[in-house]
Coordinates of C-alpha atoms in Angstrom, one line a residue:
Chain A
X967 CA 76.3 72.4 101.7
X968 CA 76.4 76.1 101.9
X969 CA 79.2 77.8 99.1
X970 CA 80.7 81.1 100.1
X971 CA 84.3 80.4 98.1
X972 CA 85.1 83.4 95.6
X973 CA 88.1 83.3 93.3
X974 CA 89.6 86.3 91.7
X975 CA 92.5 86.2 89.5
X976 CA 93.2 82.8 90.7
X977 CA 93.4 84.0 94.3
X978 CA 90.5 82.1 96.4
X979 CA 88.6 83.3 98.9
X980 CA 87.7 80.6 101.4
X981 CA 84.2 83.4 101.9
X982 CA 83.1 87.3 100.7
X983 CA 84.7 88.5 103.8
X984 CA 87.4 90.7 103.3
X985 CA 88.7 93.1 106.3
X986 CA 89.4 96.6 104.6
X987 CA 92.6 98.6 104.7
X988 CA 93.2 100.7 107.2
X989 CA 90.8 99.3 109.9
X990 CA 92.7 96.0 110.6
X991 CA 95.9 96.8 111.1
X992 CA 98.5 93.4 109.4
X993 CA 95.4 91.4 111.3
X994 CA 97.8 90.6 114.7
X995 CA 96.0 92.5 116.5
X996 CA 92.4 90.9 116.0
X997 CA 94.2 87.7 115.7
X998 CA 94.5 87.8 119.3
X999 CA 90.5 88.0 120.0
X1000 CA 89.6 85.4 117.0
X1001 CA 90.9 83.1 114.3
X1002 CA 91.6 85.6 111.8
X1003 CA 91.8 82.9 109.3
X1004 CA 88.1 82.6 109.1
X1005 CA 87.8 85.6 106.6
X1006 CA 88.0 85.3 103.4
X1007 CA 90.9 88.3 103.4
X1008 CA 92.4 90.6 104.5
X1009 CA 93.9 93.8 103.2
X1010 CA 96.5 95.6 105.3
X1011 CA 97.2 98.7 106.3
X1012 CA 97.9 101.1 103.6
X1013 CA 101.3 101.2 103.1
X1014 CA 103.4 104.1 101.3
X1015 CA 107.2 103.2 99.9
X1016 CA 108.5 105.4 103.0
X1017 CA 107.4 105.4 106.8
X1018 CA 105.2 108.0 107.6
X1019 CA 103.9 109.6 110.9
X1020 CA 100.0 110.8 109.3
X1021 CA 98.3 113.4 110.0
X1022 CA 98.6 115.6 113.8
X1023 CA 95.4 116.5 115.7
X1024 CA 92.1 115.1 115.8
X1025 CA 91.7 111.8 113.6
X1026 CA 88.2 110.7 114.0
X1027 CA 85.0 112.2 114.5
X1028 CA 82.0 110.0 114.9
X1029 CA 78.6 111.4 112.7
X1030 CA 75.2 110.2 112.4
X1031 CA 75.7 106.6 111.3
X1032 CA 79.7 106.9 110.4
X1033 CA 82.6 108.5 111.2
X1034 CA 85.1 110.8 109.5
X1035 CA 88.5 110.1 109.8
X1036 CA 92.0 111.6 109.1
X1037 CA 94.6 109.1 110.0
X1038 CA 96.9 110.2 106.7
X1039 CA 98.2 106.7 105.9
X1040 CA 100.1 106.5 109.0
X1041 CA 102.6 103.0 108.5
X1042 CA 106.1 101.6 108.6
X1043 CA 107.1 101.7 104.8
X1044 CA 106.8 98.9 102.3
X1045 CA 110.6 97.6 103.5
X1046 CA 109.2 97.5 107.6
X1047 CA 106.4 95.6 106.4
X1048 CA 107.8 93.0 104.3
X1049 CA 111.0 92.7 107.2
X1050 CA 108.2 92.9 109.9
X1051 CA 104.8 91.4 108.9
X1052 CA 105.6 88.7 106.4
X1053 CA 106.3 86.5 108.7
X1054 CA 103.1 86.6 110.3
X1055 CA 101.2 86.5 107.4
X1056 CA 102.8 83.6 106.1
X1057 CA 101.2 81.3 109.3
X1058 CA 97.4 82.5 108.2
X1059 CA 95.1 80.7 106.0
X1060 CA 93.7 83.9 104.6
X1061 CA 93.6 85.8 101.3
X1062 CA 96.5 88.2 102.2
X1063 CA 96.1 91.5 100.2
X1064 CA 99.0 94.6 100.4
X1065 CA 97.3 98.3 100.1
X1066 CA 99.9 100.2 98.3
X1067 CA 99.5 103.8 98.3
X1068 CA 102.4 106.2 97.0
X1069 CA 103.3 109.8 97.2
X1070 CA 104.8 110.4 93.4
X1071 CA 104.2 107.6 90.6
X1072 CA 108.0 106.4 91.5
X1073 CA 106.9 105.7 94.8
X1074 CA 104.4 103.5 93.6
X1075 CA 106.1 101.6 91.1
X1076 CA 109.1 101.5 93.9
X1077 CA 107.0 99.8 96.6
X1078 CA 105.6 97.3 93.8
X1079 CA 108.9 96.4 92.6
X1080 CA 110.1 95.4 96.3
X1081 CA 106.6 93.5 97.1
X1082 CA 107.0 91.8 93.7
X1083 CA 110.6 90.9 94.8
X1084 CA 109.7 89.4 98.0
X1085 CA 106.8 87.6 96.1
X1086 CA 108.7 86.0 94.2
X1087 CA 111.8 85.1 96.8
X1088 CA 108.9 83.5 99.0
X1089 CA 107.0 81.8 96.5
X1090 CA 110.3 80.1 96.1
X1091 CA 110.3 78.3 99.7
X1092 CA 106.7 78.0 99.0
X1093 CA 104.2 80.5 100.6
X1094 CA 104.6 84.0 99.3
X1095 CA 102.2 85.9 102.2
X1096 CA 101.0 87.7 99.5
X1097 CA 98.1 87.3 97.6
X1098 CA 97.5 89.9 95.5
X1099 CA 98.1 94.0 95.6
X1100 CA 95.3 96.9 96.1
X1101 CA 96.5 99.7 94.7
X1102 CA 95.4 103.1 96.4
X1103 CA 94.9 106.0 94.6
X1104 CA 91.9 107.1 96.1
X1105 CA 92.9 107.8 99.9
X1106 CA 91.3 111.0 100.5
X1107 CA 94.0 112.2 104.0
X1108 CA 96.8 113.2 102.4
X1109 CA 98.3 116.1 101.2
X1110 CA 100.6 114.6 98.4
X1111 CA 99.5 111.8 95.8
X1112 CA 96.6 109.7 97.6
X1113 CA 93.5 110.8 96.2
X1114 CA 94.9 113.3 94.0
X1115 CA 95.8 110.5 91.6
X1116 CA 91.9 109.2 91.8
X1117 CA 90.1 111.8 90.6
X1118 CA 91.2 112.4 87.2
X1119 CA 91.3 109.5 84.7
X1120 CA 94.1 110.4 82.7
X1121 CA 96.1 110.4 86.2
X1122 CA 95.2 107.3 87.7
X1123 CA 95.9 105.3 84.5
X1124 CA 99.0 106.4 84.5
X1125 CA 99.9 105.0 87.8
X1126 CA 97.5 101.9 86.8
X1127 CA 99.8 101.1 84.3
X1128 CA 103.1 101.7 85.9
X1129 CA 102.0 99.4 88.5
X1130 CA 101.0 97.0 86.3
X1131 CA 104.1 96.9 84.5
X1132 CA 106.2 96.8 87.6
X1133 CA 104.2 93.6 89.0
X1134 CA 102.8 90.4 88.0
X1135 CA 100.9 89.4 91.5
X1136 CA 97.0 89.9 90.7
X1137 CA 96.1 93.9 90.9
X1138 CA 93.0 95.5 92.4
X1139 CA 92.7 99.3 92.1
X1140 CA 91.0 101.0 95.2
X1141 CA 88.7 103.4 93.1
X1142 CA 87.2 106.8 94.7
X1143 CA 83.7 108.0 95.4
X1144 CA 85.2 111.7 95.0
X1145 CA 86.2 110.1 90.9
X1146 CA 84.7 112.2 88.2
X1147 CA 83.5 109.1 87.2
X1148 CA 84.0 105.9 88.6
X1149 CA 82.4 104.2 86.1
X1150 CA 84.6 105.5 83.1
X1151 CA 87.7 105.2 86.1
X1152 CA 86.7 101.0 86.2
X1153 CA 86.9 100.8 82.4
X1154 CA 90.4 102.6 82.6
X1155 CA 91.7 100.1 85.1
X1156 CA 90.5 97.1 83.1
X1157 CA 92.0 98.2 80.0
X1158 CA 95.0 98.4 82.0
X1159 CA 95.2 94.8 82.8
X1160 CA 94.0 95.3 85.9
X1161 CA 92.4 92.3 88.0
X1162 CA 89.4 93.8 90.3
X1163 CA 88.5 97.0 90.9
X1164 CA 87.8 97.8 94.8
X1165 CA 85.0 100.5 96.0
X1166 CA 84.3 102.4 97.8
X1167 CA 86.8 104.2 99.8
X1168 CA 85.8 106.7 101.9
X1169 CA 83.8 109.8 101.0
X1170 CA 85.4 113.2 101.8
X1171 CA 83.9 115.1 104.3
X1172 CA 83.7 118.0 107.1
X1173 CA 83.4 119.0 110.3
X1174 CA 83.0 122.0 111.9
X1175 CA 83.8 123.1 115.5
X1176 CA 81.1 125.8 115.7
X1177 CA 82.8 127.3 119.1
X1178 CA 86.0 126.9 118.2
X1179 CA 85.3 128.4 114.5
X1180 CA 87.4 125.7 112.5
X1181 CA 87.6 122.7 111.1
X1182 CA 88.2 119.3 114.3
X1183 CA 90.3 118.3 111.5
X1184 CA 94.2 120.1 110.8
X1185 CA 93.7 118.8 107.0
X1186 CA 89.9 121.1 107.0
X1187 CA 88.5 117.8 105.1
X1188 CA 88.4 114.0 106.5
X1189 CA 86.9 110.6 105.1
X1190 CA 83.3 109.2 105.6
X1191 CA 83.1 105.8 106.6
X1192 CA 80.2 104.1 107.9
X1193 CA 76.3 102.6 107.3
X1194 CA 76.0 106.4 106.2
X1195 CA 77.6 105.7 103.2
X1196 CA 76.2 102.1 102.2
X1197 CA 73.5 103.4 100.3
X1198 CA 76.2 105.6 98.1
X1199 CA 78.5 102.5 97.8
X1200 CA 75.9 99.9 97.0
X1201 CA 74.9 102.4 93.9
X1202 CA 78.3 102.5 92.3
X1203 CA 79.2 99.0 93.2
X1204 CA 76.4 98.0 90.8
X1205 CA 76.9 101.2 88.3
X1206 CA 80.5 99.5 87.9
X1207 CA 80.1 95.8 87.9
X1208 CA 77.8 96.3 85.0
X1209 CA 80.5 98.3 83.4
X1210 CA 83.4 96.1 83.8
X1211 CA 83.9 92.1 83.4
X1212 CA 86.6 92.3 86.1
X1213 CA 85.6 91.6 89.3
X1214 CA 84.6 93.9 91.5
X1215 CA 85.3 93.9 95.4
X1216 CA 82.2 96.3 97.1
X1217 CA 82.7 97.4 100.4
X1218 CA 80.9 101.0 102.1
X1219 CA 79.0 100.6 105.4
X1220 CA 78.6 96.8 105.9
X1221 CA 77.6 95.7 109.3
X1222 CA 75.8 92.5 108.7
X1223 CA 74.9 89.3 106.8
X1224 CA 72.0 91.4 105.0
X1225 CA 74.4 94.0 103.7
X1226 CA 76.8 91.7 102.6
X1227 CA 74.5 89.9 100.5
X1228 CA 73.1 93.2 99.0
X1229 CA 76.4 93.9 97.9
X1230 CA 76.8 90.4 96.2
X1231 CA 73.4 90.8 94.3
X1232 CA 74.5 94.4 93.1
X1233 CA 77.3 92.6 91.7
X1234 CA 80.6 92.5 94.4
X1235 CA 82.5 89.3 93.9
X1236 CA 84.0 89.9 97.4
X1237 CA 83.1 92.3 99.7
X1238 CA 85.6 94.2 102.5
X1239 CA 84.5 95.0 105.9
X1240 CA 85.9 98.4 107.3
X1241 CA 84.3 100.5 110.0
X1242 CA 82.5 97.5 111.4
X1243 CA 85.3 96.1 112.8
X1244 CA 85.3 99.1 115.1
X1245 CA 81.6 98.8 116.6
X1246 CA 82.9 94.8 116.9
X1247 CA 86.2 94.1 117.2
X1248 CA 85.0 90.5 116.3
X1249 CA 83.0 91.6 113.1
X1250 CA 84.7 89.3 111.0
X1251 CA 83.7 86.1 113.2
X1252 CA 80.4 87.3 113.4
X1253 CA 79.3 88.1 110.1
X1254 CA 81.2 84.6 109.0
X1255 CA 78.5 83.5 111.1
X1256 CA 75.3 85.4 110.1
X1257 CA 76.5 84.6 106.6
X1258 CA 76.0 81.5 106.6
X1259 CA 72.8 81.3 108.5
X1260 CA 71.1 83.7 106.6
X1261 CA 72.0 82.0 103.2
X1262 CA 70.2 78.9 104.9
X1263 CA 67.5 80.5 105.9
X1264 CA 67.2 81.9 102.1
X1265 CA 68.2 78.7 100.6
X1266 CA 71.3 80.4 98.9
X1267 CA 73.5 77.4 98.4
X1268 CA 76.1 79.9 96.2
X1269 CA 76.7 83.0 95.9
X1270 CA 76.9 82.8 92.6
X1271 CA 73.5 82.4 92.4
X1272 CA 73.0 85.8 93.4
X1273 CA 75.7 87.5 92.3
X1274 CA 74.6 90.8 90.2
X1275 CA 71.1 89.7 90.4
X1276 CA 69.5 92.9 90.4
Chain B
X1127 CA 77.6 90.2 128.0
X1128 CA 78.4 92.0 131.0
X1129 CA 75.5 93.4 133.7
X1130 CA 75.4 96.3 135.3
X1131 CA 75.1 96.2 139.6
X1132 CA 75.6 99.7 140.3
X1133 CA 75.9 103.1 138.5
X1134 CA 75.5 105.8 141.5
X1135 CA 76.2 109.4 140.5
X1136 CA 79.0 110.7 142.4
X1137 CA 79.1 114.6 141.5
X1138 CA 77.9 117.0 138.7
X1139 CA 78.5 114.5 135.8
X1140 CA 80.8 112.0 137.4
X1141 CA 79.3 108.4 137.9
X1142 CA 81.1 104.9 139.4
X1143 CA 79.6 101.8 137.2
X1144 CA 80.0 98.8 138.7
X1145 CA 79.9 95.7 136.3
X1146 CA 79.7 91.9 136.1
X1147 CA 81.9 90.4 134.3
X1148 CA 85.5 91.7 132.7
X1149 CA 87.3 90.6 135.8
X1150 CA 90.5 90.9 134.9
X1151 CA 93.1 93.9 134.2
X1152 CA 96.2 95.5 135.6
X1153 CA 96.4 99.2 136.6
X1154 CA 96.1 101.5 134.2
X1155 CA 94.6 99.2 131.0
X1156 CA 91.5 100.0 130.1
X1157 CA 88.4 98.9 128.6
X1158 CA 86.3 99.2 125.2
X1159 CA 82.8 99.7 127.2
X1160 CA 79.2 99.6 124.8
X1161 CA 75.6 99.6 126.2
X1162 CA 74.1 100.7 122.6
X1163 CA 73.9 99.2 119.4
X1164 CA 74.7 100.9 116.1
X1165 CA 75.3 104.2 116.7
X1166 CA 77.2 106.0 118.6
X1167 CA 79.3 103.9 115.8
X1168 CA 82.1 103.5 118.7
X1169 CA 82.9 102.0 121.8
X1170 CA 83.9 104.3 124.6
X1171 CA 87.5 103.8 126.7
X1172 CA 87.3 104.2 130.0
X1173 CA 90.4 103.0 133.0
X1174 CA 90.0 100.2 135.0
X1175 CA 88.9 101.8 138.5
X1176 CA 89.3 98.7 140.1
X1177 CA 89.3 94.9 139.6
X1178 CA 88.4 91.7 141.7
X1179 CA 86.8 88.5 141.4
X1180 CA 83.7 89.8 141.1
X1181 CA 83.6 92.1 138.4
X1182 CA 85.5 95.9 137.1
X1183 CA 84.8 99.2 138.5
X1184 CA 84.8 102.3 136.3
X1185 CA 84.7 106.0 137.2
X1186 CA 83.7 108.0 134.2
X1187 CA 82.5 111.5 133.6
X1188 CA 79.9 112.5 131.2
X1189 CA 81.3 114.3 127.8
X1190 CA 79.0 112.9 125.0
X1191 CA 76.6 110.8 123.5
X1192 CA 78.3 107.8 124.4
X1193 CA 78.8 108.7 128.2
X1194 CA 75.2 110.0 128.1
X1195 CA 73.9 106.6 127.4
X1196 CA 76.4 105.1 130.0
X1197 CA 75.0 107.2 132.8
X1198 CA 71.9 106.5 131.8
X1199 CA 72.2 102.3 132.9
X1200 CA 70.6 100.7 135.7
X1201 CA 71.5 97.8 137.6
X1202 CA 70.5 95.0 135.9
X1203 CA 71.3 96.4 132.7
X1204 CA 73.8 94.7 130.2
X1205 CA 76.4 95.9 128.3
X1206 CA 79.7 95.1 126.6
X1207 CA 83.2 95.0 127.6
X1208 CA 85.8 94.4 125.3
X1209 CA 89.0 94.1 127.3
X1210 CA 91.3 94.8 129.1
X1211 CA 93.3 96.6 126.9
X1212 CA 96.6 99.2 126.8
X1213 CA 100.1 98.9 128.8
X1214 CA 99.5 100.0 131.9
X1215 CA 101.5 101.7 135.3
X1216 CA 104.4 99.5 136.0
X1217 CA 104.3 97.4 139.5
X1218 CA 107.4 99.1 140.9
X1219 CA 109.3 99.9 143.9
X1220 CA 110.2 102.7 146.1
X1221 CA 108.9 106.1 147.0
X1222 CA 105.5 106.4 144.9
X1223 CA 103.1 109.7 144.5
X1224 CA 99.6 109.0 142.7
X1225 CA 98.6 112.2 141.1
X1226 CA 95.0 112.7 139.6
X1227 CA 93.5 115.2 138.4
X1228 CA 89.6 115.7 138.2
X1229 CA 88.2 112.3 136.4
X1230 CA 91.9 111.3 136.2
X1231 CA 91.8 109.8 139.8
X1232 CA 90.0 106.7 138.0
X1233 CA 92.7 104.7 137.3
X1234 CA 94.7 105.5 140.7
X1235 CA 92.5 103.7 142.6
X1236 CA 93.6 100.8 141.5
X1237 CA 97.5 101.2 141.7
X1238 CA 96.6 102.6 145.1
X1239 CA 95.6 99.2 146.2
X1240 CA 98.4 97.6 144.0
X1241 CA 101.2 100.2 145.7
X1242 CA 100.1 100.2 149.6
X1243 CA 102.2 102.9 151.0
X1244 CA 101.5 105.9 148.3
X1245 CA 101.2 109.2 149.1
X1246 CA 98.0 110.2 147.0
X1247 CA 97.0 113.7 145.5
X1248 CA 93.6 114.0 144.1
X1249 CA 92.8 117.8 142.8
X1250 CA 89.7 118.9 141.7
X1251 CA 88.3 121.7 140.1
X1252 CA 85.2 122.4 141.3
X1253 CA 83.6 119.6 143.4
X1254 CA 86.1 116.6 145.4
X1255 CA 84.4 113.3 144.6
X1256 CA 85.6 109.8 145.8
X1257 CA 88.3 111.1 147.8
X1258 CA 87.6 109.1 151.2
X1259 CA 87.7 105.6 149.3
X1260 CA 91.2 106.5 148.9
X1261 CA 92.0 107.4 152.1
X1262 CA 92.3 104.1 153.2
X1263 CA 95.0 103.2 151.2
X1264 CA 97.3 106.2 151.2
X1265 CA 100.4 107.0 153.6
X1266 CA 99.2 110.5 153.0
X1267 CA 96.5 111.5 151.3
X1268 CA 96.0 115.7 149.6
X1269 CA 92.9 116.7 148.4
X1270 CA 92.8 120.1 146.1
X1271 CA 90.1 121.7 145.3
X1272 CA 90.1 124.9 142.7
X1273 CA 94.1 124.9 142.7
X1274 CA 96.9 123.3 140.9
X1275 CA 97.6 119.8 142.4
X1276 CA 101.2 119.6 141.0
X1277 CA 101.9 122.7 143.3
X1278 CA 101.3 120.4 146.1
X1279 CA 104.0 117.3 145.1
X1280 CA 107.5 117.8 146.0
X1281 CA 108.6 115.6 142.6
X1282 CA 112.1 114.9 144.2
X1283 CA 110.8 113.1 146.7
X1284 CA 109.8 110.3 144.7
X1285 CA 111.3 107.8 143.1
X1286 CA 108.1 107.1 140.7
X1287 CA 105.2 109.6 140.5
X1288 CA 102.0 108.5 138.5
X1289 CA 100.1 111.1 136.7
X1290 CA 96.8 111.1 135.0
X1291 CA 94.6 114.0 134.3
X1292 CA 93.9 117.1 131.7
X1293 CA 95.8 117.5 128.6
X1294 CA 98.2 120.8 130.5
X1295 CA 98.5 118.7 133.9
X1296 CA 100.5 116.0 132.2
X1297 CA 102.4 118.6 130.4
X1298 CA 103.4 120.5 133.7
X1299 CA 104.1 116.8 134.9
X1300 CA 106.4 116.2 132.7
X1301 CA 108.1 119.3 133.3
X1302 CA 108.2 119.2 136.7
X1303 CA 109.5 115.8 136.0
X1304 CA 112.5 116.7 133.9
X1305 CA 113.6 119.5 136.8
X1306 CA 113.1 117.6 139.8
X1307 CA 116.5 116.1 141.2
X1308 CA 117.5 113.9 143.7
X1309 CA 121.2 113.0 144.3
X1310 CA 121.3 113.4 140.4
X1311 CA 118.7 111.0 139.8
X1312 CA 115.5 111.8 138.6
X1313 CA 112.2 110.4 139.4
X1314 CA 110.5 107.9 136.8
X1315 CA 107.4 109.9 135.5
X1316 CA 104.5 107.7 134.3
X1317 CA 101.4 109.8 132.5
X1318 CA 98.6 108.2 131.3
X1319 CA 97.2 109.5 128.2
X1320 CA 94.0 109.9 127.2
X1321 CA 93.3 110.3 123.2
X1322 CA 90.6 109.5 120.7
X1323 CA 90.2 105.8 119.6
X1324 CA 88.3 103.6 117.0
X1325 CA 89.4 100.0 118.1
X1326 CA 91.2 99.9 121.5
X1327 CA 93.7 97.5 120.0
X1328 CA 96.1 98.8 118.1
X1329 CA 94.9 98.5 114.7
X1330 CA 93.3 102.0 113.2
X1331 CA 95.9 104.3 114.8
X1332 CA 93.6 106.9 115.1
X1333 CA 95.4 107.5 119.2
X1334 CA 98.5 108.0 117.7
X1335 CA 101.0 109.3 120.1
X1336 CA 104.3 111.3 119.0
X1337 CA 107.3 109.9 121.2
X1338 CA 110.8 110.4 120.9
X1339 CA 111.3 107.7 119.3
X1340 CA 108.5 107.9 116.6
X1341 CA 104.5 107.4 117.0
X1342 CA 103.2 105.2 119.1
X1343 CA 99.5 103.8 119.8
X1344 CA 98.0 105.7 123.2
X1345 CA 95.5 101.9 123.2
X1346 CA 98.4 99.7 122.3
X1347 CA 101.8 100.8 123.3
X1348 CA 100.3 103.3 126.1
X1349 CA 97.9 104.6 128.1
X1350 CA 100.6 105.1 130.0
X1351 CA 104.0 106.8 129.0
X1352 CA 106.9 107.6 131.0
X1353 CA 106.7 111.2 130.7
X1354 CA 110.6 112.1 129.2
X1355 CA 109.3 110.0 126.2
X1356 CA 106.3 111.9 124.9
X1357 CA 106.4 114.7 122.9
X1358 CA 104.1 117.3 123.4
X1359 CA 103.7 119.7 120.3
X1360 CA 100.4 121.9 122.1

């Protein structure tokens, strides 16, 4: 009997599989082409107190083995979500994870305050939809807060701990490749009391229209996403986990069973899934798949037999 | 798994790929076609030409790696559909004009054949291509090459006009659109929208379209728009 079952903060994960923010929408949407409740989890579309439209003009570029985007946290507002999506997530047998980003520290302690809220009014009738919160501070698109709270310690443990204080569901904090150090930034955000630390998100990055003399992007700079930027991941996913006795959810690049399990032996408790899901919309039924047969074939009954091996 | 049973090059970087497989669709959907494997890291959209029992037809023109590689396949050859995707042209009735522009005719094809009766106009820049499989099917059928095909449709006499085509032809549709009057009523203009995607579905909104009434997903919510609602800010 194979073992792919992960727990953090109490909050099981059926497998390592984890569909990242921002690539799977509230999950509907691949729900329609497979059971979305074969994944371990998913994290939902990053999700700011207030709606907002993201960025104009170009929003993806594809480069050598990834793509750049520069979507700028386009979504419907914590309030649209809960009203909206709840409902849906309520019927799936998933790890269900909110992506909170924020434009000021209020915002962010705001939008925790109303998920906590609803938490706690459906954990009442019994199902609370979610699972835990991912907080963002590392989203490279956007003009205001985003990534500007990521880089700097000091300023992302002050939204750490306003978060912290503001919720009581578990707390992940999406870290930054672009962090001074992401190292010192995982120690910060386990001394805050919080539960996992997430990496990477995306890496920022350019590109130049050479005719048209510019930038394809209106914000000059976009994120790198992609097997491009496994290599990069996989380093700081082990660089932290040996750092911090949190957990830590790796994700950079992943597009197969192999990956996945280099992750894990680098020291990822879970792992999230994120530009894959565009190459294959069913990415998350396939590497559920190739999971499995590729711990048989290695005679991995657990992944915790694995886990930070190297 | 789709296969490949025909991919015959039609003009200077236009091709018709005829596929196995993904037999369903209505007009104007589309689907997320792939015939590599890792990289180009995304599947490329292209309209539904036409649908049947047999298989879907797609008319695509070359613009990058990703059409490269598609106009490179030989029968036999497999590939993948994901699909069909997108809110397409409504079934409707009354006086209809298809208008295409260049690789825009693709998806008029197919409401051709859905809309019997039609008066088609297919304008071109440089070289016509494909224009006497819709003969057939049109009530009257206007060809432009090197001109402006909008100059050619009388939009009040319409009561629906399809558009698909460049980026400035859908924005002089919908103009031409919002002036044309008949009897105080105004035709229903339908564009379809072409736009950069990741999934197809509805999930990265990287096709984000700003309506009237907010953003909406060109993949999910569109291709096709009636024209009064988009908002055009170039």
């Amino acid at each position: 009997m194979i073992n792919t079952t992960a727990t953090i903060a109490g909050v099981s994960f059926k497998n390592p599989i984890v569909m990242a923010s921002g690539t799977f929408g509230f999950g509907r949407e691949y729900g329609r082409l497979y059971d979305v409740s074969l994944l371990g989890g998913i994290s939902g579309k990053g999700l700011t107190l207030h709606a907002k439209a993201g960025n104009p003009g170009i929003r993806v570029y594809e480069t050598p083995s990834g793509m750049l985007n520069s979507v700028g946290l386009e979504n419907p507002g914590v309030e649209a979500f809960l009203a909206k999506e709840l409902p849906y997530w309520e019927t799936l047998d998933t790890a269900r994870i909110v992506n909170l980003g924020g434009n000021t520290l209020a915002d962010y302690v705001l939008g925790a305050e109303l998920i906590q809220r609803d938490a706690d009014a459906r954990q009442l009738a019994g199902n609370p939809a979610v699972d835990m919160i991912e907080l963002n501070i590392s989203c490279p698109n956007v003009k205001e807060g985003g990534i500007a709270f990521g880089v700097k310690t000091p300023a992302a443990q002050e939204v750490v701990r306003a978060v912290r204080a503001a919720t009581s569901l578990p707390l992940a904090v999406k870290l930054s490749p672009n962090a001074e150090d992401i190292a010192e930034m995982a120690v910060m955000c386990e001394a805050e009391g919080a539960d996992a630390v997430s990496l990477i998100n995306t890496i920022s990055g350019m590109k130049i229209d050479v005719r048209r003399r510019r930038s394809v992007f209106n914000n000059l700079y976009a994120g790198l996403s992609g097997p491009a930027i496994k290599p990069v991941a996989l380093r700081m996913v082990h660089q932290v986990s040996r750092r911090v006795t949190i957990p830590v959810i790796g994700m950079g690049g992943i597009t197969s069973a192999t990956d996945i399990i280099e992750f894990i032996m680098a020291g990822a408790t879970v792992i999230q899934v994120g530009t894959y899901n565009f190459m294959n919309l069913r990415a998350g039924s396939t590497l559920a798949l190739e999971l499995q047969q590729f711990m048989k074939e290695e005679n991995i009954s657990s992944l915790d037999e694995i886990r930070g091996i190297v | 798994m789709a296969t490949v049973i025909s991919n015959e090059r039609l003009a200077e970087g236009v091709y018709h790929l005829v596929v196995e497989g993904g037999n369903s669709g209505e007009m104007g959907q589309f689907y997320m076609l792939r015939a590599w494997g890792a990289y180009p890291l995304l599947s490329r959209p292209l309209s539904i030409h036409q649908v049947n029992d047999n298989g879907v037809e797609f008319l695509y023109h070359v613009v990058g790696e990703g059409t490269e590689i598609l106009a490179g396949l030989n029968p036999g050859d497999p590939l993948e559909l994901e699909g069909p995707f997108g809110t397409g042209f409504p079934q409707v009735e009354g006086k209809v004009a298809l208008v295409g522009g260049g690789i825009g005719i693709a998806p008029l094809y197919y409401c051709a054949q859905k809309l019997p009766g039609s008066d088609i106009y297919l304008g071109f820049s440089r070289e016509s291509f494909r224009t006497e499989a819709f003969r057939p099917l049109a009530a009257e059928l206007t060809v432009d090459v090197g001109g402006l095909i909008l100059d050619s449709v009388d939009f009040s006499a319409y009561d629906h006009i399809f558009v698909c085509g460049p980026h400035p032809m859908l924005k002089a549709a919908q103009l031409k659109g919002i002036a044309a009057d008949t009897a105080g009523k105004r035709p229903d203009v339908y564009l379809s929208l072409e736009n950069r995607m990741a999934c197809g579905i509805g999930a990265c909104l990287v096709c984000s379209v700003s309506c009237k009434d907010g953003q909406r997903k060109a993949c999910a919510d569109g291709p096709v728009f009636l024209a009064e609602e988009v908002l055009f800010h170039d």
